[in-house]
Amino acid sequence: MNKTLITVALGSVLAWGTAAQAQLTTVSKIVVVDLNRAFNEFYKTKSAQERLKETADGFNKEHEQMMADYRKQVEDLNKLREEQDKPELAAEVREQKKKEVQEKLADTQKLQREIEDYRRTHAKMLEDQTQRMRQTILKEITDIIHKEARDRGYNLVLDKSGNTLNGVPAVVYHLESLDITEDILKILNKDKPAAVETPKPAGTK
């Protein structure tokens, strides 16, 4: 009787131990990654940001030229108005000046509308390009994470750089050994061209 009870008890302990070990193994397959860091330190991000900056600089240069033309138009308009108001002008000349003022005003207002349209259109273009760039790079990063998770048998990968709706970190605590960010960055940057410098983490010199 006692021998039977001991055998049953021992079997229960062993079964519990096996279940606990299995549960521990499952938990250990949960890892974290810093997606913000992966994005910022991926060499393709820097290259894309440089291209976006070149595009933005081109837009700004053209916008500045349009603004210079507009300021010149306003200056010419003000001069015409001053000439129009000179008391010594003959009535016929004054009427001609008024006509010139109206024409110059129409041209100035047209240019102002063109500048506003240009600013709005190109700001939207730049915003769309930035969004497409970000989505493309993030997809490449997440594809790498998915492959790494499958290859290594991870059950769950959490983004530790995100926050909840309450504004608190999505991952409150984790062991450093569970962070695979460095592994992901090594994969992402393994084909980095020699001329491209990997962006440094924020706060480093």
Coordinates of C-alpha atoms in Angstrom, one line a residue:
M1 CA 0.0 0.0 0.0
N2 CA 2.7 2.5 1.0
K3 CA 4.8 1.4 -1.9
T4 CA 1.9 2.1 -4.2
L5 CA 1.3 5.6 -2.7
I6 CA 4.9 6.4 -3.0
T7 CA 5.0 5.3 -6.7
V8 CA 1.9 7.4 -7.4
A9 CA 3.3 10.4 -5.6
L10 CA 6.6 10.1 -7.4
G11 CA 4.8 9.9 -10.7
S12 CA 2.8 13.0 -9.9
V13 CA 6.0 14.9 -9.0
L14 CA 7.7 13.8 -12.2
A15 CA 4.6 14.7 -14.3
W16 CA 4.4 18.2 -12.6
G17 CA 8.2 18.7 -13.2
T18 CA 7.8 17.8 -16.9
A19 CA 4.9 20.2 -17.3
A20 CA 6.7 22.9 -15.5
Q21 CA 9.8 22.4 -17.6
A22 CA 7.6 22.5 -20.8
Q23 CA 6.0 25.7 -19.5
L24 CA 9.3 27.3 -18.7
T25 CA 10.6 26.4 -22.2
T26 CA 7.6 28.0 -23.8
V27 CA 8.1 31.2 -21.7
S28 CA 11.7 31.3 -22.6
K29 CA 10.8 31.4 -26.3
I30 CA 9.3 34.9 -25.7
V31 CA 11.8 37.6 -26.8
V32 CA 11.8 41.4 -27.2
V33 CA 13.2 43.7 -29.9
D34 CA 13.6 47.5 -30.0
L35 CA 12.0 48.3 -33.4
N36 CA 12.8 52.0 -33.1
R37 CA 16.5 51.3 -32.7
A38 CA 16.4 48.7 -35.5
F39 CA 14.8 51.3 -37.8
N40 CA 17.2 54.1 -36.8
E41 CA 20.3 52.0 -37.0
F42 CA 19.5 50.2 -40.2
Y43 CA 21.8 51.5 -42.9
K44 CA 19.0 51.7 -45.5
T45 CA 17.2 54.2 -43.2
K46 CA 20.1 56.7 -43.4
S47 CA 20.3 56.3 -47.2
A48 CA 16.5 56.9 -47.6
Q49 CA 16.6 59.9 -45.2
E50 CA 19.4 61.4 -47.3
R51 CA 17.4 61.0 -50.5
L52 CA 14.4 62.6 -48.8
K53 CA 16.5 65.5 -47.6
E54 CA 17.8 66.0 -51.2
T55 CA 14.2 66.1 -52.4
A56 CA 13.2 68.5 -49.6
D57 CA 16.1 70.7 -50.4
G58 CA 15.1 70.9 -54.0
F59 CA 11.6 71.8 -53.0
N60 CA 12.8 74.5 -50.6
K61 CA 15.2 76.0 -53.2
E62 CA 12.4 76.3 -55.8
H63 CA 10.1 77.7 -53.1
E64 CA 12.6 80.3 -52.1
Q65 CA 13.0 81.4 -55.7
M66 CA 9.2 81.8 -56.0
M67 CA 9.2 83.8 -52.8
A68 CA 11.9 86.1 -54.2
D69 CA 9.9 86.7 -57.3
Y70 CA 6.8 87.4 -55.2
R71 CA 8.7 89.9 -53.0
K72 CA 9.9 91.6 -56.2
Q73 CA 6.3 91.7 -57.5
V74 CA 5.1 93.3 -54.3
E75 CA 7.9 95.9 -54.5
D76 CA 7.0 96.8 -58.0
L77 CA 3.3 97.0 -57.1
N78 CA 4.1 99.4 -54.2
K79 CA 6.1 101.6 -56.6
L80 CA 3.3 101.7 -59.1
R81 CA 0.8 102.7 -56.3
E82 CA 3.2 105.5 -55.2
E83 CA 3.4 106.8 -58.8
Q84 CA -0.3 106.6 -59.2
D85 CA -0.9 108.8 -56.2
K86 CA 1.4 111.6 -57.3
P87 CA -0.7 114.8 -57.4
E88 CA 1.1 116.3 -60.4
L89 CA 0.0 113.5 -62.7
A90 CA -2.4 114.4 -65.5
A91 CA -5.8 112.6 -65.4
E92 CA -5.0 110.5 -68.5
V93 CA -1.6 109.4 -67.0
R94 CA -3.3 108.7 -63.7
E95 CA -5.8 106.4 -65.3
Q96 CA -3.0 104.6 -67.1
K97 CA -1.2 104.1 -63.8
K98 CA -4.3 102.8 -62.2
K99 CA -4.6 100.2 -65.0
E100 CA -1.0 99.2 -64.5
V101 CA -1.6 98.8 -60.7
Q102 CA -4.6 96.6 -61.3
E103 CA -2.7 94.4 -63.7
K104 CA 0.3 94.1 -61.4
L105 CA -2.0 93.3 -58.5
A106 CA -3.6 90.5 -60.5
D107 CA -0.2 89.1 -61.4
T108 CA 0.9 89.3 -57.7
Q109 CA -2.2 87.6 -56.4
K110 CA -1.8 84.9 -59.1
L111 CA 1.8 84.2 -58.0
Q112 CA 0.7 84.1 -54.4
R113 CA -1.8 81.4 -55.2
E114 CA 0.8 79.5 -57.2
I115 CA 3.2 79.6 -54.2
E116 CA 0.5 78.4 -51.8
D117 CA -0.5 75.5 -54.2
Y118 CA 3.2 74.6 -54.6
R119 CA 3.8 74.6 -50.9
R120 CA 0.7 72.5 -50.2
T121 CA 1.3 70.0 -53.1
H122 CA 5.0 69.4 -52.4
A123 CA 4.5 69.2 -48.6
K124 CA 2.0 66.4 -49.3
M125 CA 4.4 64.7 -51.8
L126 CA 7.2 64.8 -49.3
E127 CA 4.9 63.4 -46.6
D128 CA 3.8 60.6 -48.8
Q129 CA 7.4 59.7 -49.8
T130 CA 8.4 59.7 -46.2
Q131 CA 5.5 57.4 -45.3
R132 CA 6.3 55.0 -48.1
M133 CA 9.9 54.9 -47.1
R134 CA 9.1 54.2 -43.5
Q135 CA 6.6 51.4 -44.5
T136 CA 9.1 49.8 -46.9
I137 CA 11.9 49.7 -44.4
L138 CA 9.7 48.6 -41.5
K139 CA 8.4 45.7 -43.7
E140 CA 12.0 44.6 -44.4
I141 CA 12.8 44.7 -40.7
T142 CA 9.7 42.8 -39.6
D143 CA 10.3 40.2 -42.4
I144 CA 13.7 39.6 -40.9
I145 CA 12.3 39.4 -37.4
H146 CA 9.6 36.9 -38.6
K147 CA 12.3 34.7 -40.3
E148 CA 14.6 34.8 -37.2
A149 CA 11.6 33.9 -35.0
R150 CA 10.7 30.9 -37.2
D151 CA 14.3 29.7 -37.5
R152 CA 15.0 30.0 -33.7
G153 CA 11.6 28.7 -32.6
Y154 CA 10.4 31.9 -30.8
N155 CA 6.8 31.8 -29.8
L156 CA 6.4 35.5 -29.4
V157 CA 8.4 38.7 -30.3
L158 CA 7.4 41.9 -28.5
D159 CA 8.4 45.4 -29.5
K160 CA 9.8 47.0 -26.3
S161 CA 10.0 50.5 -27.9
G162 CA 6.2 50.8 -28.0
N163 CA 3.9 52.3 -25.4
T164 CA 0.3 51.3 -24.4
L165 CA -2.7 53.6 -24.7
N166 CA -2.0 54.7 -21.1
G167 CA 1.4 55.9 -22.1
V168 CA 3.4 53.3 -20.2
P169 CA 6.0 50.9 -21.8
A170 CA 4.4 47.9 -23.5
V171 CA 7.2 45.8 -22.0
V172 CA 7.7 46.8 -18.4
Y173 CA 10.5 44.4 -17.7
H174 CA 12.6 41.8 -19.5
L175 CA 15.9 40.0 -19.0
E176 CA 18.6 41.4 -21.2
S177 CA 19.2 37.9 -22.6
L178 CA 15.7 38.0 -24.1
D179 CA 16.6 41.2 -26.2
I180 CA 17.4 40.2 -29.8
T181 CA 17.8 43.7 -31.2
E182 CA 21.6 43.3 -31.7
D183 CA 21.1 40.0 -33.5
I184 CA 18.5 41.7 -35.8
L185 CA 20.8 44.7 -36.5
K186 CA 23.7 42.3 -37.5
I187 CA 21.4 40.7 -40.0
L188 CA 20.1 44.0 -41.3
N189 CA 23.5 45.6 -41.7
K190 CA 25.5 42.6 -43.0
D191 CA 25.3 43.8 -46.6
K192 CA 25.9 47.4 -45.7
P193 CA 28.1 49.1 -48.4
A194 CA 31.5 50.3 -47.0
A195 CA 30.7 53.9 -47.7
V196 CA 27.5 53.9 -45.6
E197 CA 28.0 54.6 -41.9
T198 CA 25.6 52.9 -39.5
P199 CA 23.7 55.6 -37.6
K200 CA 24.8 55.8 -34.0
P201 CA 22.3 55.3 -31.2
A202 CA 20.8 58.4 -29.7
G203 CA 22.9 60.0 -27.0
T204 CA 26.3 58.7 -28.3
K205 CA 29.1 60.8 -29.7

